[in-house]
XYZ file of C-alpha atoms in Angstrom:
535
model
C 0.000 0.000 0.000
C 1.780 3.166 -1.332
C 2.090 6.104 2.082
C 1.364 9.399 1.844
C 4.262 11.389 2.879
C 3.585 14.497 5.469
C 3.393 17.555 3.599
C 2.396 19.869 6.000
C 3.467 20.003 9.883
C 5.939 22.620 11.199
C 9.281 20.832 10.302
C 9.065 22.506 6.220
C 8.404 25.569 7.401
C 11.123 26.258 9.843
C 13.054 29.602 9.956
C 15.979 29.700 7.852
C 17.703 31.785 10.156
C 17.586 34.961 8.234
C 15.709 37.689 9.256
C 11.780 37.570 7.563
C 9.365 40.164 7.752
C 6.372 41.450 5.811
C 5.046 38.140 5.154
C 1.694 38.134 3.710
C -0.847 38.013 6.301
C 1.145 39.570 9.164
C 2.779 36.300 10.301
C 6.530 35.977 10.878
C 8.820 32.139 11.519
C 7.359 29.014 10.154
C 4.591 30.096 7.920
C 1.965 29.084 10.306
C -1.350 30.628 10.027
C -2.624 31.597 13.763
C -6.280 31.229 14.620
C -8.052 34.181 14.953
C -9.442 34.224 18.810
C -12.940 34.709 19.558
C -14.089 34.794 15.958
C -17.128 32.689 14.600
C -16.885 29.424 13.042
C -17.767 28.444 9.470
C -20.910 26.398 11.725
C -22.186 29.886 12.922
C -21.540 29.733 16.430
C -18.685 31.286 18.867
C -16.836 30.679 21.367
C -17.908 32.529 24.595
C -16.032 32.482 27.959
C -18.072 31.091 30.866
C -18.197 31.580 34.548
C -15.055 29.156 35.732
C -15.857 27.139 38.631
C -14.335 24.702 40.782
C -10.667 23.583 39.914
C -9.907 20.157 41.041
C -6.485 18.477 40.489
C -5.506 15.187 41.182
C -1.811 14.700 42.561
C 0.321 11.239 42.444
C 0.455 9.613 45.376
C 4.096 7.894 46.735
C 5.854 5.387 45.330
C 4.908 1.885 45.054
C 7.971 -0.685 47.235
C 8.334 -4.129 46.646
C 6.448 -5.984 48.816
C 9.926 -8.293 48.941
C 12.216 -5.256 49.207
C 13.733 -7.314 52.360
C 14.261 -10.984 50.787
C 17.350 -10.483 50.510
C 17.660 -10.764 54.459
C 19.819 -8.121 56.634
C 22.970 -7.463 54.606
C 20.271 -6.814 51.669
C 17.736 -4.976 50.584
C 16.153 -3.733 47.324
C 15.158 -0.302 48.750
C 17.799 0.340 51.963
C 16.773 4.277 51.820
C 13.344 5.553 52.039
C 12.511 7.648 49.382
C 11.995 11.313 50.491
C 8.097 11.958 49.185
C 6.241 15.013 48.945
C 3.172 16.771 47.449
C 4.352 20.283 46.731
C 1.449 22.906 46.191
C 1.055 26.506 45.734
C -1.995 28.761 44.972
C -0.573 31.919 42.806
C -3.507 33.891 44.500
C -3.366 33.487 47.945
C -6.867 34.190 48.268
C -8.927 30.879 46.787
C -9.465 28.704 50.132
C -7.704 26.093 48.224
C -6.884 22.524 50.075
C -5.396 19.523 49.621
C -7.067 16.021 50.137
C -5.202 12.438 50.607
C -7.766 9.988 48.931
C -9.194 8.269 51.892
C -7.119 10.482 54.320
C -6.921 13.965 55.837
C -7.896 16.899 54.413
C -5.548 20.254 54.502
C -5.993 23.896 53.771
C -3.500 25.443 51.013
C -3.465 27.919 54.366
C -1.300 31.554 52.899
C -1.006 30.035 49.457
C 1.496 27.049 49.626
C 1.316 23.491 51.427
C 3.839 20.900 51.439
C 2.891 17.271 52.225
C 5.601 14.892 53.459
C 4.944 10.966 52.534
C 1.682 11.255 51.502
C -0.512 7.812 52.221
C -1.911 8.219 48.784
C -3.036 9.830 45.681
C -4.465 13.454 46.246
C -6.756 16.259 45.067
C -6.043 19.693 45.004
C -8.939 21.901 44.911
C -9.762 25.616 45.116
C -12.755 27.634 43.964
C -12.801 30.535 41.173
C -11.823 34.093 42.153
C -13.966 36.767 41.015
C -15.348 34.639 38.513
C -12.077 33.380 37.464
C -10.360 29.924 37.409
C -7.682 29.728 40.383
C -4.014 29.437 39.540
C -3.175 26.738 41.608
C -0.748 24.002 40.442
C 1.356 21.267 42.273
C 3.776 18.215 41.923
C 4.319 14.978 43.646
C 7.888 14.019 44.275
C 10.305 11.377 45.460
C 14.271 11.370 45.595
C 15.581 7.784 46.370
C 19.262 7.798 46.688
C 19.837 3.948 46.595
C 18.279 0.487 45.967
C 16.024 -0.504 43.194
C 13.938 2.863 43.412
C 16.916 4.972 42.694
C 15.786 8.382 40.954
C 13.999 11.817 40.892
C 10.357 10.752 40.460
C 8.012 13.736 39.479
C 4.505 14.030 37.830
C 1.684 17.249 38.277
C -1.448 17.591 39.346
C -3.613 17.188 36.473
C -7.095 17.676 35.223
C -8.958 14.432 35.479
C -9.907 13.472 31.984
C -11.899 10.343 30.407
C -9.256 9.415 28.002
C -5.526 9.095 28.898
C -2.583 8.321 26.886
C 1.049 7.239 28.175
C 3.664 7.081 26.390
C 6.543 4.953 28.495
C 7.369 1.952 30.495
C 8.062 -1.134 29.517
C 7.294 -4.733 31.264
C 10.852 -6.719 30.386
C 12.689 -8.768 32.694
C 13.824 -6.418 35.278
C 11.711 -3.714 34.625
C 8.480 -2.793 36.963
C 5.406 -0.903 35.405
C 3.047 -0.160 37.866
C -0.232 1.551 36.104
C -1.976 3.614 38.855
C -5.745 4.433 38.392
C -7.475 7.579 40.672
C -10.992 7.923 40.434
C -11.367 11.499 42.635
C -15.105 11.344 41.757
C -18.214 10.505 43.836
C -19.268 7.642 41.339
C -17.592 4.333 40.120
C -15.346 4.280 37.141
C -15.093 1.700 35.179
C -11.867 2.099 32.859
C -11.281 0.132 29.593
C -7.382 -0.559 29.177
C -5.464 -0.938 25.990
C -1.872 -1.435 25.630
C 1.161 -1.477 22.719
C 4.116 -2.930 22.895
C 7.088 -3.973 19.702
C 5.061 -6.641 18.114
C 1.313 -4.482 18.144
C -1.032 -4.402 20.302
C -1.576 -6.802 23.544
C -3.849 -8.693 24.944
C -4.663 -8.452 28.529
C -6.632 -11.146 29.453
C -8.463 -10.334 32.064
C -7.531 -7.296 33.083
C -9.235 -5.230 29.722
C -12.164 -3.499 32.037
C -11.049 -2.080 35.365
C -13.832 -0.674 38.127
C -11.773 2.213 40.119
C -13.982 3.280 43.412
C -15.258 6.358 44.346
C -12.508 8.499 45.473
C -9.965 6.028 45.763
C -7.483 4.112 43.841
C -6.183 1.213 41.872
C -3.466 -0.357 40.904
C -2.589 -2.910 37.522
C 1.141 -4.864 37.965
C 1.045 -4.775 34.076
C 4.268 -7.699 34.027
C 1.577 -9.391 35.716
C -1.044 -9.832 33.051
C 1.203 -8.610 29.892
C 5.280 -9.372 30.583
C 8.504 -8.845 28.090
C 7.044 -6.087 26.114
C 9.918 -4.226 26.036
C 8.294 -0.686 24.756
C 4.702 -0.209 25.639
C 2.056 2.402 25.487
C -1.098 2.099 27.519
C -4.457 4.094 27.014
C -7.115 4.032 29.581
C -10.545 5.035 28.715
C -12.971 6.042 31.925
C -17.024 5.734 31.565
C -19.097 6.575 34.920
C -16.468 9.225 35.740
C -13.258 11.234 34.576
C -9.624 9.575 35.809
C -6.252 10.250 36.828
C -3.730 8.060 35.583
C 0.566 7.440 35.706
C 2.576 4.750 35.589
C 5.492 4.122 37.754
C 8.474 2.624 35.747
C 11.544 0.689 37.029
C 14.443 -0.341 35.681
C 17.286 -3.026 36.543
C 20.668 -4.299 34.989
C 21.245 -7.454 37.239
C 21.503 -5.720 40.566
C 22.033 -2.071 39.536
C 19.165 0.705 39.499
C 18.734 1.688 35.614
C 16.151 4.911 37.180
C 12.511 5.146 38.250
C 10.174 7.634 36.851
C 6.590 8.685 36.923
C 5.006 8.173 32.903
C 2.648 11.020 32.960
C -0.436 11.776 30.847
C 0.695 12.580 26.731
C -1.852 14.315 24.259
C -4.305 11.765 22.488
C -3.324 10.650 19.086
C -2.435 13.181 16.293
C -0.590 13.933 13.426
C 1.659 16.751 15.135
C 2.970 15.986 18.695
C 4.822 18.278 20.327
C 7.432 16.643 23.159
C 9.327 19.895 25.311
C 11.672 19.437 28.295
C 14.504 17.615 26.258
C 17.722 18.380 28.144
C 20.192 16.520 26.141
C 23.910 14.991 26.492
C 25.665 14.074 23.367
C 25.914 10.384 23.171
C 26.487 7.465 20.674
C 23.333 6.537 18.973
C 23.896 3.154 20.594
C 25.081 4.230 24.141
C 22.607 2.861 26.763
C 22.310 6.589 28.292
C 21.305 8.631 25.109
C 17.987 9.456 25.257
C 14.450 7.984 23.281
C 11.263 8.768 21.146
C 8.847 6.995 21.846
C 6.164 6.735 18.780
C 3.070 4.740 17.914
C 0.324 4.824 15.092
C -2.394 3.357 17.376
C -4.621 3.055 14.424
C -5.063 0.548 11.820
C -2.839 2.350 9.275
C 0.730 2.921 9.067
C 2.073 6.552 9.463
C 5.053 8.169 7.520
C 6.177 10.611 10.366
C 9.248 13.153 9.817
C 10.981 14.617 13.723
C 12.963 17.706 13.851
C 14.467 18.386 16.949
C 13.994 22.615 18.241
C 17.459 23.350 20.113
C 19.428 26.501 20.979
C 20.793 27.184 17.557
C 17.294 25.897 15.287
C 16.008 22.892 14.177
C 18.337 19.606 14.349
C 16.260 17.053 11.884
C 16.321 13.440 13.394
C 18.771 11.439 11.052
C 16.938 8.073 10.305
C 13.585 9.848 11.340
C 12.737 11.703 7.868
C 9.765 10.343 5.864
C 10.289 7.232 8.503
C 7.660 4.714 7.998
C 5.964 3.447 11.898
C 3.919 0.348 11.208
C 0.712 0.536 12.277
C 0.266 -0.859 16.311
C 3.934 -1.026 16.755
C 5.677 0.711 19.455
C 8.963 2.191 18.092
C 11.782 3.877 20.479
C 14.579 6.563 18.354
C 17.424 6.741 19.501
C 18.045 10.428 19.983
C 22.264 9.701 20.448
C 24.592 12.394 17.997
C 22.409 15.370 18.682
C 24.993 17.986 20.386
C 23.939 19.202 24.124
C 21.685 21.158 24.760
C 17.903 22.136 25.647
C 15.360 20.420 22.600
C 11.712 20.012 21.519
C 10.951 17.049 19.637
C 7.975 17.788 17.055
C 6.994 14.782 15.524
C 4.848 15.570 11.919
C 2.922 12.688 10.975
C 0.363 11.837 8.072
C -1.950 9.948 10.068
C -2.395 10.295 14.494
C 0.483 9.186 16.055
C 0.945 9.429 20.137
C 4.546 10.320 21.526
C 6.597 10.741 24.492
C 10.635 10.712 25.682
C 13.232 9.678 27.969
C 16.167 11.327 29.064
C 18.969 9.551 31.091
C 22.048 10.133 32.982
C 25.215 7.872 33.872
C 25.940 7.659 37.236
C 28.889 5.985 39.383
C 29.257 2.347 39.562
C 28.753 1.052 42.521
C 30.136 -1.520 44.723
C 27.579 -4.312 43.702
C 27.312 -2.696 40.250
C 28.411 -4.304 37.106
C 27.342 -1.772 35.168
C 27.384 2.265 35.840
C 23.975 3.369 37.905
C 21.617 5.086 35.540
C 18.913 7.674 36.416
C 15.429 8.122 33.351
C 13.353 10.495 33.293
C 10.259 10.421 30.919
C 8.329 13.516 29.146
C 5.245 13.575 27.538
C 3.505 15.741 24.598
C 2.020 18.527 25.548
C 0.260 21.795 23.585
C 0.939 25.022 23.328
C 0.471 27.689 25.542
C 1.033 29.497 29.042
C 0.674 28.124 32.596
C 2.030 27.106 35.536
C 4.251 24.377 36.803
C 5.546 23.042 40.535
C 9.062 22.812 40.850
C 9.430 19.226 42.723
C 10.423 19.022 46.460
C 14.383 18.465 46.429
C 15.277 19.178 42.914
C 16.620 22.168 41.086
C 14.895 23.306 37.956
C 15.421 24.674 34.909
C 12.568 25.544 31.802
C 12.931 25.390 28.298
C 11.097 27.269 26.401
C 10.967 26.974 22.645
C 9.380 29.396 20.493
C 7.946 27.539 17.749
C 5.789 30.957 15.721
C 5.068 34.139 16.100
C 3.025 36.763 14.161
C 4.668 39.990 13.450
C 2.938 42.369 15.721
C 4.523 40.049 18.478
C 8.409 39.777 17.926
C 11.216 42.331 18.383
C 13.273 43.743 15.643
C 16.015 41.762 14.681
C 19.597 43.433 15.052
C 22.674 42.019 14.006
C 25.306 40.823 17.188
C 29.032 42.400 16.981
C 31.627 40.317 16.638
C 32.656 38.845 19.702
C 36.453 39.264 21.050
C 38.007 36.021 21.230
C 40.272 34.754 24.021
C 43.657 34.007 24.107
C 43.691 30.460 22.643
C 40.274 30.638 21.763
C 40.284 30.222 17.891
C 38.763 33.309 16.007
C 36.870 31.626 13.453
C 33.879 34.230 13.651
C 32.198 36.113 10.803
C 31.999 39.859 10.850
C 28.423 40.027 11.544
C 25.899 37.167 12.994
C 22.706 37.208 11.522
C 19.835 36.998 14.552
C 16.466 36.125 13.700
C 13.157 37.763 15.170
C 12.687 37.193 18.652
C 9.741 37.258 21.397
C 9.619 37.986 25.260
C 8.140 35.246 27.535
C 7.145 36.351 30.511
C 8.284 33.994 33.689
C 6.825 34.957 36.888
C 8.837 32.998 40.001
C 6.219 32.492 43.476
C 7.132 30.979 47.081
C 5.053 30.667 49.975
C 4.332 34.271 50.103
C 3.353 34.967 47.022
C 5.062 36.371 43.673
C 9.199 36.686 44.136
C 10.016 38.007 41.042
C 9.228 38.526 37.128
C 11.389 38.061 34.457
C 11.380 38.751 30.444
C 13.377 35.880 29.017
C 14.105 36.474 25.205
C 13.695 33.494 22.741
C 14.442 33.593 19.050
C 11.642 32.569 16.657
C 12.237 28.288 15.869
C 14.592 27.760 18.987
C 14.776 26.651 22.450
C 15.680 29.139 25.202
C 16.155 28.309 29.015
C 16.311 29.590 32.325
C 17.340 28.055 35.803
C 14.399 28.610 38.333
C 16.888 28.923 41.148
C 18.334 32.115 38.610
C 14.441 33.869 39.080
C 14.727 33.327 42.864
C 16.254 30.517 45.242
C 13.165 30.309 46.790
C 11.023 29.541 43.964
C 8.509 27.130 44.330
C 6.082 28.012 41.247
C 6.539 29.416 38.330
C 3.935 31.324 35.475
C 5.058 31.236 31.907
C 3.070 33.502 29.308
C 4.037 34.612 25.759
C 2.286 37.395 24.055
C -1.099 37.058 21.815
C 0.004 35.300 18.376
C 3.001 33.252 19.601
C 3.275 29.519 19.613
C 5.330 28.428 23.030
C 5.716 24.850 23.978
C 7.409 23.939 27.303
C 8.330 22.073 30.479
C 10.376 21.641 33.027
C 13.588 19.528 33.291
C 14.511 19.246 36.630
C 17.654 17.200 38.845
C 19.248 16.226 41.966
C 22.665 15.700 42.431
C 22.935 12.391 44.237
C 26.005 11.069 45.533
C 26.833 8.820 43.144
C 25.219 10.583 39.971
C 22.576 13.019 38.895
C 18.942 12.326 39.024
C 16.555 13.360 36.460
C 12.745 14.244 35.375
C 10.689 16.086 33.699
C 7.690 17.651 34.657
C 4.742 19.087 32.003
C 3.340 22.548 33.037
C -0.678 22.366 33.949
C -1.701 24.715 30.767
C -4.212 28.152 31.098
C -5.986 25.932 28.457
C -6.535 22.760 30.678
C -8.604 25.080 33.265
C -10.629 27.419 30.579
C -14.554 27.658 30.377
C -15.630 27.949 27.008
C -19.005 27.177 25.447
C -19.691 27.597 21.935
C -23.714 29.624 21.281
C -25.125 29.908 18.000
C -27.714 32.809 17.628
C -30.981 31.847 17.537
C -34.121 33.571 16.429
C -36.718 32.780 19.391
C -36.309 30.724 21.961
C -38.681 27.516 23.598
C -40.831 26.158 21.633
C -44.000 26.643 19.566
């Protein structure tokens, strides 16, 4: 069956890293035609803003130990350090009565705008009501640093939206590995959840564990070795009828008796044929060396896609040798080595010709240790997201750092482009400059840095047009604990948080998505009408 190659998607219409302005239509970078905001559809009817209400979040609970993490008798055991779990909260306002609730545990008030929870029993939900009308800008992150044992890693995932349809993009159930899916129902009905998974030969069966009933306000959880093992790559979608669900999957990794990470797989988008994957903080590796970092990609459909990924860095787009025109069978779960692509901060945009879903795993190479064979490894997975401002926790015991890339902007929103002068080089620094370095247009995002009493600081990072910028948090304020990112009206920002704790023997790694303004919007769409009732 012949393919029909992408045509479209963002990776032809990058900048070329000259300077273009006066495009038709207004719009300046990649060519991309912005939608015009409150207009009226071709149906007749518009958007309208409603009332917001409620906000309700629900948080990850702790870590899931082995129940034998102490076969190995006194001189051994799989986890000999407790992992150092918290629940991390902040509401931007100060003002919205916010509080935080352990599923089938204590409830606590958000009291002066920021709450942290030390080893929570459980899965939480974070809720505040709207201010003046408005949707309240609260956000939060579960967290655990384990320092040794089987659970070694930075674990990190937000409090998200409860949704009926979740994708994620990560795990795997090999020898060795542990993939723990996690099911929270914060609802007052039952959910009954419908499970589907991927893995390198197509899709899986599950036997019995297909259709899952989650409890009111509680949670469950599937040992998916248990009911589908060696799947080395997998992708699992949950569906939720009778409710809307929170779901993550906790993934661990062995080589013989050395910790290969442990991560939280967070929510993705839903199948597509553009997927946007931010948060990319990359080493430069051999394609083949166990610690560069992954794609993850699968056409979930019944049709193979011919996807093309270009990779947004500091200096432009970095097209994913071996991933142009790249045919992904249809059901097959397919891992990219992202290995030869120089350091630095990336956004993977995967164009596709028919929905694909997509997420990513970054790694670091730790020490070996004295029972190691191999050096100790720390993953940390990232998931698509959209476009768009909004707020992310930084996790309890790690540093941060955003990355922002930039991937449009209309005219009306970007600065002037100038030209740099040539820099001065060093002595022994070799002087291989041009006279002038062309700079492209560029836009102001707005970062706004909170702690527990409120806003600390606000900061105009500049970002060129079709790149990745970044920004420590600790940089905006040590004692940062939230942070706002917004871009001005007609520019296209995707981005996350890549965040890390240095551990004695290594660095520890994650990446957490931001919860977007458009995740917590009230829209409605009204079409004029000429009466109203009936006759």
């Amino acid at each position: 069956m012949s393919q029909e190659k992408p045509t479209g998607g963002r990776a032809a219409r990058w900048l070329s890293g000259l300077v273009v302005l006066g495009l038709t239509g207004g719009a300046t970078a990649l060519g991309i035609a912005l939608p015009d905001t409150g207009s009226t559809s071709a149906s007749g009817t518009t958007e309208v803003k409603v009332p917001a209400g409620t906000t309700s979040l629900v948080c990850p609970g702790p870590l899931t130990v082995p129940e034998d993490q102490d076969a190995g008798g006194a001189d051994f055991s799989r986890v000999p350090v407790d992992p150092v779990q918290r629940i991390s909260v902040l509401d931007t306002s100060g003002a919205s009565s916010a509080t935080l609730s352990v599923l089938d545990g204590a409830t606590q008030d958000v009291s002066g705008g920021a709450l942290t929870l030390r080893d929570p029993a459980g899965p939480a939900v974070l809720t505040a009501p709207a201010v003046s009308g408005e949707a309240a800008r609260v956000a939060g992150t579960t967290s655990a640093v384990t320092t040794d044992g089987d659970l070694r890693g930075l674990s990190a995932g937000g409090c998200v939206t409860p949704a009926s349809d979740v994708w994620l993009v990560g795990g795997s159930t090999a020898l060795e590995s542990t993939a723990d899916l996690v099911l929270v129902n914060p609802g007052v009905t039952t959910a009954q959840v419908s499970l589907s998974m991927w893995g390198p030969a197509g899709q899986v069966d599950l036997s019995t564990s297909t259709e899952v009933l989650v409890a009111p306000q509680s949670s469950r959880t599937v040992v998916l070795p248990g009911v589908a093992a060696e799947e080395r790559r997998i992708v699992v979608h949950a569906q939720a009828s009778g409710g809307q669900i929170s779901a993550y999957l906790q993934d661990s990794l062995l080589e013989g008796l050395t910790p290969q990470g442990t991560d939280l797989v967070t929510a993705g988008q839903a199948p597509a044929t553009e997927q946007l994957v931010p948060g990319l903080m990359l080493q430069t590796a051999e394609v083949d060396d166990p610690a560069a970092a992954q794609l993850r990609l699968l056409a979930p459909g019944d049709q193979d896609a011919t996807v093309s990924v270009t990779l947004v860095g500091p200096d432009g787009q970095v097209p994913l040798s071996g991933a142009q025109d790249l045919v992904l069978e249809a059901g097959v779960v397919t891992d990219l080595s992202l290995g030869g692509v120089p350091t630095g901060a990336y956004t993977a945009v995967v164009d596709s010709d028919h929905p694909v879903v997509a997420g990513a795993m970054v790694a670091r190479e730790g020490d070996v240790g004295e029972q190691d064979s191999v050096p100790r490894m720390d993953r940390g997975w990232a998931a698509a997201t959209q476009t768009g401002g909004g707020l992310v926790a930084r996790p309890a015991g790690a540093d941060g750092r955003l990355l922002l890339t930039v991937l449009a902007a209309e005219d009306s929103a970007v600065s002037t482009p100038d030209t740099a002068p040539t820099p001065t080089p060093t002595q022994g620094q070799r002087a291989e400059v041009e006279e002038d370095t062309p700079q492209g247009p560029k836009v102001e995002v707005t970062v706004r840095a909170y702690g527990e009493r409120g806003e600390l600081t606000e900061e105009e990072v500049t970002v060129e047009v079709g790149t990745t910028g970044r920004i420590d948090v600790a940089d905006l304020n040590p004692d940062t604990r939230l942070v706002e990112v917004s871009a001005p009206e007609g520019v296209e920002l995707v981005w996350s948080m890549f965040a890390w704790n240095r551990a004695a023997d290594g660095t520890l790694v994650t990446v957490v998505e931001p919860l977007l303004d458009t995740d917590t919007d009230s829209t409605v769409r009204v079409r004029a009408a000429d009466r109203a009732g009936l006759d």
